[in-house]
């Protein structure tokens, strides 16, 4: 499936912490698949934030924005 393709393509990105597939009302077609969030979180262990939400579905601060706060 297309979700399997996304997972296989990103599987080697061990430092990937945040992934956005849906934003501002626009979404990658894989977002319409059942359980795409749980499958991505399960398959890509390093992901902490998906589409701006944490594992529980709560809004999460972007890791990039948090890092920028510490750098300034």
XYZ file of C-alpha atoms in Angstrom:
72
model
C 0.000 0.000 0.000
C 1.016 3.639 -0.189
C 1.371 3.739 3.602
C 3.794 0.818 3.457
C 5.771 2.766 0.874
C 5.961 5.812 3.182
C 7.056 3.620 6.097
C 9.698 1.807 4.037
C 10.998 5.088 2.637
C 11.377 6.674 6.082
C 12.435 3.595 8.039
C 16.133 4.462 7.811
C 15.628 8.020 9.093
C 16.488 7.224 12.694
C 16.724 10.874 13.753
C 13.304 11.803 12.363
C 11.283 13.100 15.313
C 8.513 15.073 13.624
C 6.564 14.270 10.462
C 3.866 16.365 8.813
C 1.571 14.720 6.279
C -1.475 16.889 6.950
C -1.471 20.638 7.508
C -3.780 23.617 6.907
C -6.546 21.431 5.488
C -4.270 19.775 2.924
C -3.251 16.150 3.404
C -1.286 13.379 1.821
C -3.697 10.649 0.630
C -2.248 8.193 3.181
C -3.945 10.274 5.880
C -7.275 8.885 4.693
C -6.230 5.295 5.404
C -7.573 3.686 8.584
C -5.115 3.750 11.486
C -2.413 5.580 9.530
C -1.326 7.444 12.686
C -0.963 4.342 14.833
C 0.805 2.453 12.049
C 3.314 5.265 11.543
C 3.986 5.646 15.273
C 4.393 1.869 15.626
C 6.620 1.457 12.581
C 8.741 4.597 12.913
C 9.858 4.461 16.545
C 11.702 7.808 16.505
C 8.592 9.824 15.552
C 7.327 11.879 18.491
C 5.028 14.280 16.645
C 2.820 13.456 13.661
C 0.828 16.221 11.985
C 1.351 18.468 15.011
C -0.008 15.894 17.479
C 1.763 13.624 19.956
C 1.151 9.869 20.353
C -2.034 10.560 22.336
C -3.437 12.958 19.750
C -2.768 16.055 21.843
C -1.384 19.211 20.210
C 2.384 19.261 20.531
C 4.921 22.047 20.290
C 7.116 21.616 17.265
C 10.466 20.112 18.177
C 12.104 22.647 15.865
C 10.445 25.555 17.699
C 11.444 24.133 21.082
C 15.047 23.760 19.918
C 15.070 27.331 18.648
C 14.030 28.555 22.115
C 17.084 26.917 23.642
C 19.407 28.330 20.982
C 18.443 31.966 21.515
